[in-house]
GROMACS .gro file of C-alpha atoms in nm:
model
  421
    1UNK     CA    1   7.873  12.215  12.496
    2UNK     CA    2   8.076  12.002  12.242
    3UNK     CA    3   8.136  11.653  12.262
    4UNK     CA    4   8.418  11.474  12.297
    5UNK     CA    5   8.594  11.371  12.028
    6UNK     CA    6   8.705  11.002  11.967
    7UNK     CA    7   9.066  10.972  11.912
    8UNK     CA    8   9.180  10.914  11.602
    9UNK     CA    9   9.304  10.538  11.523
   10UNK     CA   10   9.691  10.534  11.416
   11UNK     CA   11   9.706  10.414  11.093
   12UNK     CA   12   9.960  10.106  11.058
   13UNK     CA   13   9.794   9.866  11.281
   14UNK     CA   14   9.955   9.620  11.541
   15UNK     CA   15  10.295   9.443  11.462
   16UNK     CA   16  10.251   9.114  11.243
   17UNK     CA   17  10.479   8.962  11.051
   18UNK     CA   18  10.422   8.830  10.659
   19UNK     CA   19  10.541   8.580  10.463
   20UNK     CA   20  10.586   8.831  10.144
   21UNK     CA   21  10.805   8.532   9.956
   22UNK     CA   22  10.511   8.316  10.045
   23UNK     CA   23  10.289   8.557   9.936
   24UNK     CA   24  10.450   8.632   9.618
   25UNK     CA   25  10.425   8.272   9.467
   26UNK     CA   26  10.081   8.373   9.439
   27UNK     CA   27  10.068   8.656   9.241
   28UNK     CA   28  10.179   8.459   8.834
   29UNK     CA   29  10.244   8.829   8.679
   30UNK     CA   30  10.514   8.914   8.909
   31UNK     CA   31  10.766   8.708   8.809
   32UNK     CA   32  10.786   8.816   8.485
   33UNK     CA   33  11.115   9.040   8.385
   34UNK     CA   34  11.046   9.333   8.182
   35UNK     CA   35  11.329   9.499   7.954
   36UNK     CA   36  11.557   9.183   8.064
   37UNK     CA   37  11.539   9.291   8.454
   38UNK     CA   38  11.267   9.126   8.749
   39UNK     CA   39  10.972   9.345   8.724
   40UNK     CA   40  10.900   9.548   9.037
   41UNK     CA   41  10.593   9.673   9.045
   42UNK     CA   42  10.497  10.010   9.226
   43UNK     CA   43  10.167  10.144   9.100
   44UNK     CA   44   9.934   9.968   9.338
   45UNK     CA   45   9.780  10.297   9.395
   46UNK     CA   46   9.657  10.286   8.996
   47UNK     CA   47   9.593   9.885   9.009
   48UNK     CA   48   9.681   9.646   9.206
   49UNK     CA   49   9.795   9.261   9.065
   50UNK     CA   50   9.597   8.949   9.101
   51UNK     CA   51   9.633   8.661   9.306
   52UNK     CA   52   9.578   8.300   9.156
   53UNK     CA   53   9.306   8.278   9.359
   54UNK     CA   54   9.093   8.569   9.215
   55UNK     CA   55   9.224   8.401   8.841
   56UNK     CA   56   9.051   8.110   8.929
   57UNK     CA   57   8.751   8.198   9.037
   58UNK     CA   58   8.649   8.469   8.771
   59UNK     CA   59   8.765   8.157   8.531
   60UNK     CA   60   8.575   7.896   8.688
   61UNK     CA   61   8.262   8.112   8.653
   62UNK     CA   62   8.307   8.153   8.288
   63UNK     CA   63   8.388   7.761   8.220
   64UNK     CA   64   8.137   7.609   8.452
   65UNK     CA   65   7.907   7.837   8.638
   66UNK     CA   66   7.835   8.128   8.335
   67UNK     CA   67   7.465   8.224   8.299
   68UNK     CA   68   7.247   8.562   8.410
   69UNK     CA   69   7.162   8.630   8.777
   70UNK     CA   70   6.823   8.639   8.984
   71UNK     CA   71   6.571   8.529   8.739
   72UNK     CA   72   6.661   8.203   8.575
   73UNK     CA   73   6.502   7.875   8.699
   74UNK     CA   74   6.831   7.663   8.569
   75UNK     CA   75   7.081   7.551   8.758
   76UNK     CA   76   7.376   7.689   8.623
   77UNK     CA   77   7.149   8.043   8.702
   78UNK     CA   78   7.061   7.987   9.053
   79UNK     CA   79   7.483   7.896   9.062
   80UNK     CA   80   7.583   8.242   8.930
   81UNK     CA   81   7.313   8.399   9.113
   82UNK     CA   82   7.450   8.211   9.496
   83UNK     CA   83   7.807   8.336   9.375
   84UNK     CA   84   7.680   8.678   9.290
   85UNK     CA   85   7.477   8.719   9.599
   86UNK     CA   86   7.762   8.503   9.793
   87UNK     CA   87   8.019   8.770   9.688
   88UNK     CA   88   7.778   9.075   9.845
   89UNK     CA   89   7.776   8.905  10.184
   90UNK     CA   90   8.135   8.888  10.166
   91UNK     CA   91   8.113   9.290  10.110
   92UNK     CA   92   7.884   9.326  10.378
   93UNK     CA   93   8.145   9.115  10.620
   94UNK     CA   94   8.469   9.307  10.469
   95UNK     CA   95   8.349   9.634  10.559
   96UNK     CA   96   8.067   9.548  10.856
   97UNK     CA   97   7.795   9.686  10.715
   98UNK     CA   98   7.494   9.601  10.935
   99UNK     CA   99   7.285   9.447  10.685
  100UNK     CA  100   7.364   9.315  10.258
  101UNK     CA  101   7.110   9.567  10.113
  102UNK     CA  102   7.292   9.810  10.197
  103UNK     CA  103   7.630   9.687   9.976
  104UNK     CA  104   7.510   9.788   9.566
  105UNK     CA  105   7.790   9.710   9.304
  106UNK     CA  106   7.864   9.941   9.121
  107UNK     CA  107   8.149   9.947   8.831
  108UNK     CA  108   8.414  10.139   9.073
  109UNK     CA  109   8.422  10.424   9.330
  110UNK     CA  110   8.371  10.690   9.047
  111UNK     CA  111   8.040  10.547   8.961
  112UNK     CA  112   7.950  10.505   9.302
  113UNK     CA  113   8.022  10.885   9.393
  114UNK     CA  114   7.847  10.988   9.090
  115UNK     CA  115   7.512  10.755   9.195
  116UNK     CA  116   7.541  10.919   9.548
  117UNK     CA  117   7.567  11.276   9.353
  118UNK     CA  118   7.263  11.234   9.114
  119UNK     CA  119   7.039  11.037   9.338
  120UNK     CA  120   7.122  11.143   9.689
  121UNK     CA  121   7.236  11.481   9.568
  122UNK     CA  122   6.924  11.613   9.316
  123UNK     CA  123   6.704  11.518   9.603
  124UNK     CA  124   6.822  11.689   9.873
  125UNK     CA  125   7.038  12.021   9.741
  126UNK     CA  126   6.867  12.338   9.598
  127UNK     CA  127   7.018  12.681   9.520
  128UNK     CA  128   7.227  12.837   9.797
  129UNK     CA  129   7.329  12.445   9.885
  130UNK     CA  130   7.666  12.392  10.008
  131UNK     CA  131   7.897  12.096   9.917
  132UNK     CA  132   8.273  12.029  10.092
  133UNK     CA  133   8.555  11.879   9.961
  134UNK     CA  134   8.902  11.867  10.077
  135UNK     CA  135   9.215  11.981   9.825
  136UNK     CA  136   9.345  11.704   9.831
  137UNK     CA  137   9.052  11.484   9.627
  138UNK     CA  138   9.067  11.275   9.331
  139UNK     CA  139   8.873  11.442   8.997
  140UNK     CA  140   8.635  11.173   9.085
  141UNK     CA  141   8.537  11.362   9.400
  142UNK     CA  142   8.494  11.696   9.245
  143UNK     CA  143   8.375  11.683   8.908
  144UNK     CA  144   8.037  11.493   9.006
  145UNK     CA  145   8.003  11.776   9.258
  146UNK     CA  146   8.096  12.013   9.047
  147UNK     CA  147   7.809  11.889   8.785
  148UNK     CA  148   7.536  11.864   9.079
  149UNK     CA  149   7.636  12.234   9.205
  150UNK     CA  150   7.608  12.388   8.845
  151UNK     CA  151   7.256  12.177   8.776
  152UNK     CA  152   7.085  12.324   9.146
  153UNK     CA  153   7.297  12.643   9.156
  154UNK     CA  154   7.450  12.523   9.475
  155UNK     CA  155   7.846  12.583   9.595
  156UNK     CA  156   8.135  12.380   9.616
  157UNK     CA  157   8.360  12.454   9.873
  158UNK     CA  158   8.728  12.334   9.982
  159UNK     CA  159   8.882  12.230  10.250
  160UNK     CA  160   9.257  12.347  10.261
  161UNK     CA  161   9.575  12.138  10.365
  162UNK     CA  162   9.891  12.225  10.478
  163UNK     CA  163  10.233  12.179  10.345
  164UNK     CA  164  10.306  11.834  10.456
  165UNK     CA  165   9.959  11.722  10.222
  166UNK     CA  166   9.736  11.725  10.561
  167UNK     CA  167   9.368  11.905  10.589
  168UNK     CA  168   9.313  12.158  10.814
  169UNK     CA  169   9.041  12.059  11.022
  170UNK     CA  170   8.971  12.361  11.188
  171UNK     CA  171   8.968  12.547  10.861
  172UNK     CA  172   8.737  12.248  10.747
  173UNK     CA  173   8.536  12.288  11.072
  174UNK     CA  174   8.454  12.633  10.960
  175UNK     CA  175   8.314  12.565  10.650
  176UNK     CA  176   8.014  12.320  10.785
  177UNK     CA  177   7.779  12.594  10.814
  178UNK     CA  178   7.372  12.574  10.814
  179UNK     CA  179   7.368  12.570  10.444
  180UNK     CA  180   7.657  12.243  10.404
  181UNK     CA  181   7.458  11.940  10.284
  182UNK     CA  182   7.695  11.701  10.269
  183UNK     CA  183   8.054  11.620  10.297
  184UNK     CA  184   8.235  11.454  10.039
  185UNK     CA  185   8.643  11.381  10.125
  186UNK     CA  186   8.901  11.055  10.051
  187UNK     CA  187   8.985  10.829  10.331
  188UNK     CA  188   9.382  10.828  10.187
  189UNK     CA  189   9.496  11.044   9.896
  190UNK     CA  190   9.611  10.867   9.611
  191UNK     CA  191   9.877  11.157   9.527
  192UNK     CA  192   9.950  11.176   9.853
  193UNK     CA  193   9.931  10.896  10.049
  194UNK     CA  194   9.757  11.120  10.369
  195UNK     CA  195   9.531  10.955  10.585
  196UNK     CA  196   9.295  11.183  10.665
  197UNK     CA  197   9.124  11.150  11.034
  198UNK     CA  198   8.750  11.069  10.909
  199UNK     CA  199   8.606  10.932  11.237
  200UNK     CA  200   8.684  11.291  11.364
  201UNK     CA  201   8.575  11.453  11.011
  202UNK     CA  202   8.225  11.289  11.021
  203UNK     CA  203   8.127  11.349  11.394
  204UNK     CA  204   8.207  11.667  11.334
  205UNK     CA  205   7.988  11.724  11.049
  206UNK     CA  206   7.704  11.491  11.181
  207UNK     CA  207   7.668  11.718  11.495
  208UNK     CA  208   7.534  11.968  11.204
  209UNK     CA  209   7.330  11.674  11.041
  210UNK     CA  210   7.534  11.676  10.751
  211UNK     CA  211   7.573  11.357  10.550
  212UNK     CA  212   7.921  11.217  10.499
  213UNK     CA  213   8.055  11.040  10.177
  214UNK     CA  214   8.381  10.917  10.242
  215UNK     CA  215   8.606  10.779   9.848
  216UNK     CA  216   8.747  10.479  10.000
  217UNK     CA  217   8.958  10.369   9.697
  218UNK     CA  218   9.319  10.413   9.837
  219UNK     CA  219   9.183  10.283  10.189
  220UNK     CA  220   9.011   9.938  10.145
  221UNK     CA  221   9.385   9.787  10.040
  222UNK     CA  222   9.538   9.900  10.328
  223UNK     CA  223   9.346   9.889  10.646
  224UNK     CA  224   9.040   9.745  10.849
  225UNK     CA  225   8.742   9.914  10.722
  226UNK     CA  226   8.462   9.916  10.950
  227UNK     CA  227   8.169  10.143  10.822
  228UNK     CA  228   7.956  10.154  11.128
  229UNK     CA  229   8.236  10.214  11.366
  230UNK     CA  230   8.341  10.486  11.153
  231UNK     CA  231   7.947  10.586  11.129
  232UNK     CA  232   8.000  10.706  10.751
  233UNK     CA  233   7.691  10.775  10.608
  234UNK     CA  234   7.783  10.643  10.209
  235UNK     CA  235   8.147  10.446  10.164
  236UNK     CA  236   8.260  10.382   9.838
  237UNK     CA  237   8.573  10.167   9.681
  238UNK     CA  238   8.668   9.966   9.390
  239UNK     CA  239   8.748   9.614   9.319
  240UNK     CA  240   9.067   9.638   9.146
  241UNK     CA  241   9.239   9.829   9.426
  242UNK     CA  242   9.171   9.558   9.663
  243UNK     CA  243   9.299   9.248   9.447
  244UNK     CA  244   9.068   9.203   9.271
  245UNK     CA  245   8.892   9.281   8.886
  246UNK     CA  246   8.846   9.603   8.735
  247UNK     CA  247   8.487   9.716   8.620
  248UNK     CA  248   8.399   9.651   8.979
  249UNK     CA  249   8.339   9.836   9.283
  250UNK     CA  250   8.102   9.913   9.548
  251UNK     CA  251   7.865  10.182   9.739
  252UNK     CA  252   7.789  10.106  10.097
  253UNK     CA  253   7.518  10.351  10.206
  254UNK     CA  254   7.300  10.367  10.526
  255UNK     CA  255   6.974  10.190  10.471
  256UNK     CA  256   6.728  10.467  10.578
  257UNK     CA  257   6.901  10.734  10.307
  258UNK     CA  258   6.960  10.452  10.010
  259UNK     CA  259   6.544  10.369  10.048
  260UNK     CA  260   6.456  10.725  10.036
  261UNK     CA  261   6.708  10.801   9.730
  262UNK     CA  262   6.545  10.745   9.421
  263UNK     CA  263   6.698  10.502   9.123
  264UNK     CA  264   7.005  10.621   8.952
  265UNK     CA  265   6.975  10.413   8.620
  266UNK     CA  266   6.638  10.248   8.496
  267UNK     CA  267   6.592   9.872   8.357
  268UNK     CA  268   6.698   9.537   8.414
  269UNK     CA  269   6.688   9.402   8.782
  270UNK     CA  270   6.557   9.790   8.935
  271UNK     CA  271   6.276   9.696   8.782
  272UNK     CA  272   5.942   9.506   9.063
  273UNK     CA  273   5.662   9.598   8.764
  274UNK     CA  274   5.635   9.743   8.461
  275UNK     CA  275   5.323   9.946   8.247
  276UNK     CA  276   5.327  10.220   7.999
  277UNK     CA  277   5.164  10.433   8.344
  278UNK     CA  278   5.392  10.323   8.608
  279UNK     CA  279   5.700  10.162   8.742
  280UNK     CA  280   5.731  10.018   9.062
  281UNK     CA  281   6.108   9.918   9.178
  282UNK     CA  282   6.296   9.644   9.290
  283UNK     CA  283   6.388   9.652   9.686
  284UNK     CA  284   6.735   9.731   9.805
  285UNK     CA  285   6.957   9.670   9.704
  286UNK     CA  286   6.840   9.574   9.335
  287UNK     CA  287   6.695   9.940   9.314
  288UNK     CA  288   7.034  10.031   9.195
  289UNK     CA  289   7.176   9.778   9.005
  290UNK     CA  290   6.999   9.815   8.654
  291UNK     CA  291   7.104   9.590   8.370
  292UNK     CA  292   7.289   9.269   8.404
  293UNK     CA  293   7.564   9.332   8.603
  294UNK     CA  294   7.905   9.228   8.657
  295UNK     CA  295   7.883   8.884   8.752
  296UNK     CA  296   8.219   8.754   8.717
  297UNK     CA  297   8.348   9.115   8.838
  298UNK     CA  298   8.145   9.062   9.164
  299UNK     CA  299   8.281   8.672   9.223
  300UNK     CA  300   8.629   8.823   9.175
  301UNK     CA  301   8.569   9.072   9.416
  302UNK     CA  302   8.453   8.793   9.697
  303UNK     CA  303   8.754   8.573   9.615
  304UNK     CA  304   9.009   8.892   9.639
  305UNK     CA  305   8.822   8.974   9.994
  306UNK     CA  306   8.869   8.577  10.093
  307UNK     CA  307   9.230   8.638   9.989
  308UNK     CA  308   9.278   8.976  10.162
  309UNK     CA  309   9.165   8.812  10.479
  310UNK     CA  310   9.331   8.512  10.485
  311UNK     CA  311   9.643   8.756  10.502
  312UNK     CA  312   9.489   8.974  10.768
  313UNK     CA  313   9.428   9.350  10.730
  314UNK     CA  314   9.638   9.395  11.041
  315UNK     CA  315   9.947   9.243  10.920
  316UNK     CA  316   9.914   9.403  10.602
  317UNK     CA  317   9.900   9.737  10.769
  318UNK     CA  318  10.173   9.639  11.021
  319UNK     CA  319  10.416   9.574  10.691
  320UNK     CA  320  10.334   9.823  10.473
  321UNK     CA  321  10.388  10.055  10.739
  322UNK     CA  322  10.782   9.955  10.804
  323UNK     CA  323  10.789   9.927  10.412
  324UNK     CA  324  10.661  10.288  10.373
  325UNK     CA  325  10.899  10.388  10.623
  326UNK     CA  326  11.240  10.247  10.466
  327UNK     CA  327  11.113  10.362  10.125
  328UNK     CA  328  11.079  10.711  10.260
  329UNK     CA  329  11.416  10.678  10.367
  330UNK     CA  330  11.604  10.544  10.055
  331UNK     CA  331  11.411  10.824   9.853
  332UNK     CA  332  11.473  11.091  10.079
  333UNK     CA  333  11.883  11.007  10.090
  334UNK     CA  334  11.869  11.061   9.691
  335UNK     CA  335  12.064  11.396   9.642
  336UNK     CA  336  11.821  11.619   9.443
  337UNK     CA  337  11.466  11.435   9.507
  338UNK     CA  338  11.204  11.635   9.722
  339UNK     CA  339  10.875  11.373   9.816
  340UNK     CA  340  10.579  11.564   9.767
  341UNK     CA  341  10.346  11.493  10.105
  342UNK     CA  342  10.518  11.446  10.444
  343UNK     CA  343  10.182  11.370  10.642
  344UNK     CA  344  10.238  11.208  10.962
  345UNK     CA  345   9.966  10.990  10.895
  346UNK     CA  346  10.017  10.819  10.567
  347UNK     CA  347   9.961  10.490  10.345
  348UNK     CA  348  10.230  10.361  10.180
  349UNK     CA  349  10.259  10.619   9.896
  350UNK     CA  350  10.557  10.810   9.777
  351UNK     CA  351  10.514  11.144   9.603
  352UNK     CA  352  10.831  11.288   9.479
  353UNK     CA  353  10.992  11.498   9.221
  354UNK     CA  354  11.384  11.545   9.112
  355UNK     CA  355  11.535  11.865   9.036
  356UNK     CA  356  11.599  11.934   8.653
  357UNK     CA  357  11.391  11.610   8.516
  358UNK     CA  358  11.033  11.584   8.459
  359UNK     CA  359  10.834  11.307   8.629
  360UNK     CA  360  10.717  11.173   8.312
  361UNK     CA  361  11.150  11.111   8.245
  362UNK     CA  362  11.188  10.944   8.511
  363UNK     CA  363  10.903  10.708   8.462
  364UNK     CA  364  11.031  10.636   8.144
  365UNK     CA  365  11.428  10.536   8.269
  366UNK     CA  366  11.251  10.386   8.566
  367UNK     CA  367  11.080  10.145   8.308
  368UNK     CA  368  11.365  10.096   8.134
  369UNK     CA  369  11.492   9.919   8.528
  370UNK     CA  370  11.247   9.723   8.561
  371UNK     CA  371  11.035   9.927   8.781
  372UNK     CA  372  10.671  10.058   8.714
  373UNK     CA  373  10.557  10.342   8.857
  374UNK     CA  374  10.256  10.625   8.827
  375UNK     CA  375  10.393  10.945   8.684
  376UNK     CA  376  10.172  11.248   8.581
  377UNK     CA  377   9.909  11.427   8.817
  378UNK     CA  378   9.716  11.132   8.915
  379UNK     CA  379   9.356  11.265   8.844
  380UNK     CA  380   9.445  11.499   9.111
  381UNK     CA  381   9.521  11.833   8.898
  382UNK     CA  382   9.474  12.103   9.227
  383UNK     CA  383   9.705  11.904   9.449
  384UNK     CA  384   9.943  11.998   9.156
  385UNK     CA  385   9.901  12.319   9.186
  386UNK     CA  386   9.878  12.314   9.543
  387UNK     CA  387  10.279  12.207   9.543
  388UNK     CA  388  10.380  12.404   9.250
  389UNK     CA  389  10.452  12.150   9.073
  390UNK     CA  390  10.299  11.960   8.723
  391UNK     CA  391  10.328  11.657   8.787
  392UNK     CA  392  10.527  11.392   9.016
  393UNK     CA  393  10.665  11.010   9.042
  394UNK     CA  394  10.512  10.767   9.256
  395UNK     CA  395  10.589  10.504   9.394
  396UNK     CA  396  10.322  10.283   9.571
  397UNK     CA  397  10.370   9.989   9.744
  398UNK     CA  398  10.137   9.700   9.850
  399UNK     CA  399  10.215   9.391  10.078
  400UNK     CA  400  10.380   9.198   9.815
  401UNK     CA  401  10.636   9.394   9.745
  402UNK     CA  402  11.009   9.370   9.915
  403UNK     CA  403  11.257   9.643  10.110
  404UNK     CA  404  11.478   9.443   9.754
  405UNK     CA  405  11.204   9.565   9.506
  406UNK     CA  406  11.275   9.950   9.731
  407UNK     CA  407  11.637   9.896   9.705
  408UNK     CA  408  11.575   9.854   9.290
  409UNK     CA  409  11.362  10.191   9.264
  410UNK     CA  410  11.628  10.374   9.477
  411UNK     CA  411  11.889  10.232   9.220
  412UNK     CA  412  11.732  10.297   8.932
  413UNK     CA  413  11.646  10.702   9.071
  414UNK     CA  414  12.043  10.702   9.076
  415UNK     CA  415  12.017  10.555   8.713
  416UNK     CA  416  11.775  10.854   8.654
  417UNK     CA  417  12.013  11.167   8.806
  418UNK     CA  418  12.380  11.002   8.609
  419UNK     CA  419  12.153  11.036   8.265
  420UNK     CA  420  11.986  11.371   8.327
  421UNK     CA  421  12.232  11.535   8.573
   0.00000   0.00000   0.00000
């Protein structure tokens, strides 16, 4: 008999209002004017900008605090290493992870899939192994797989979606068989912008014992991430999408598989003792943070996560969801434009090609308005294909940014169709 299934959580959250012209006056780079016009920025799904806050702190470290973590006896060490180790309980709180050692930086969510593939992965798949992805992933969700299947001679399989940009669950159902090891799909689709329903995807697969990876990059911006709620075996997401610097990111992983999973890198802090016979490694969650690592990356991270929740996950749902909604709108009325993913469950990002102009034109008149957005295939190449299409505009949108700033894109897509039309 099958369980029940939780429902899915709506993505948008309850109704809160911000203060985005509050919020704004934090954030120096965006009132800068770029070709003579107020820059409006709309590639939060690529980067996002930085507040003052997260300026100030990675600053700070390098003018007062700067020195290596963990093993210096000095104070300006045992300074970096409380920041350092400060910023991972932060992590640990952001995402409610039930204990620190299971938060390891890493440099972004790529890395952290790819220490999930090689550790996790060479232990545990052999020939005949099955892998599944969805369609809709990021190359940094398939090519790691793609490496580990053609290493153990296992099989990567793939999830389809419809024409709106949402998986088929039931066709994803089908492919957990007894030879599917793990499960590997994004939380929201950076082409795309679909929220995929991964409570539902995991219980699904964990009733077969199947491990669950879920690429949090386009998620951890947008919503409430709660990792034990959501039971996801390894969670992974970078610093600069969430506010804060690049080089930075982390892998949350349950505690049990990350101290059966052997090292992904060797040297530096993995290291408990050394001999020319034998190694013995650090504990969690120093076993996979070889090297010196990102120090000021990691204290950026905590102060973006500070700043992130000061606003309130909630109300940045709430408004990115009404934003999302009248951008959808002022793109949709623009004679000639088709948007590329109509999921009913989305984040705020707009897909969208116009008839007779190539994406990468209308980036470049965009520009030319002021207003910077993502135009290619997005490290997404099969969702291409999937649509037809090679490549598209988008537009992504993040809490600071204005139903004015929407206005501007829409105007400036006009702009586009009386140059090329």
């Amino acid at each position: 008999m099958k369980a029940e299934l939780k429902p899915a959580p709506s993505w948008g959250g309850r109704d809160v209002s911000l203060d985005v012209a509050r919020i704004r006056e934090d954030f120096p780079i965006l009132k800068q004017r770029v070709h003579g016009r107020p820059l409006v920025y709309l590639d939060n799904a690529a980067t996002t900008q930085k507040p003052e806050v997260v300026i100030d702190a990675v600053s700070r470290y390098y003018r007062t605090d700067n020195a290596n973590v963990h093993r210096g006896l000095h104070q300006l060490s045992e300074r970096a290493t409380e920041a350092y180790e400060g910023a991972r309980r932060k992590v640990q709180r952001f995402i409610n992870a039930a204990d620190v050692r299971e938060i390891i930086f890493v440099r972004g969510s790529t890395e952290g899939i790819n220490l999930v593939a090689q550790s996790y992965g060479r232990a545990n798949l052999g020939a005949g192994d099955e892998i599944v992805i969805s369609a809709m992933e990021h190359h940094s969700n398939i090519v790691p797989w793609q490496l580990l299947c053609e290493e153990k001679g296992a099989r990567l399989r793939v999830a389809p979606i419809n024409d709106d940009g949402e998986l088929l669950v039931e066709e994803y159902e089908r492919l957990l068989t007894a030879k599917t090891r793990l499960v590997a799909v994004a939380h929201v689709s950076n082409a795309l912008g679909t929220v995929n329903p991964i409570r539902r995807l995991i219980e699904v697969a964990h009733r077969r014992n199947i491990s669950v990876l879920i690429d949090g990059a386009q998620a951890a911006p947008h919503t409430k991430i709660d990792v034990r709620e959501l039971d996801a075996d390894f969670y992974v997401f970078s610093s600069h999408k969430v506010f804060g610097p690049t080089g930075m990111g982390v892998l949350y992983a349950k505690r049990h598989l990350l101290e059966k999973m052997p090292p992904y890198q060797g040297g530096g802090d993995m290291i408990l003792a050394v001999t020319f016979e034998k190694t013995t490694y650090n504990a969690l969650p120093y076993k996979f943070e070889a090297g010196t690592p990102h120090i000021a990356g990691a204290i950026g991270l905590g102060a973006a996560i500070d700043y992130v929740e000061g606003i309130g996950l909630a109300a940045i749902a709430s408004y990115e969801k009404d934003l999302l909604a009248y951008a959808t709108a002022r793109v949709s009325e623009i004679e000639g434009v088709k948007i590329i993913g109509t999921a009913k469950e989305k984040a705020a990002v707009i897909s969208f090609v116009m008839e007779g102009v190539h994406a990468h034109d209308v980036g470049t008149i965009l520009d030319q308005e002021g207003v910077a957005i993502r135009t290619g295939h997005h490290c997404a190449m099969p969702i291409m294909e999937r649509f037809g299409v090679p490549a598209t505009a988008r537009a992504s949108l993040a809490f600071y940014n204005t139903k004015e700033e929407i206005d501007a894109l829409a105007a400036a897509m006009h702009r586009v169709r009386e140059v090329f039309i």
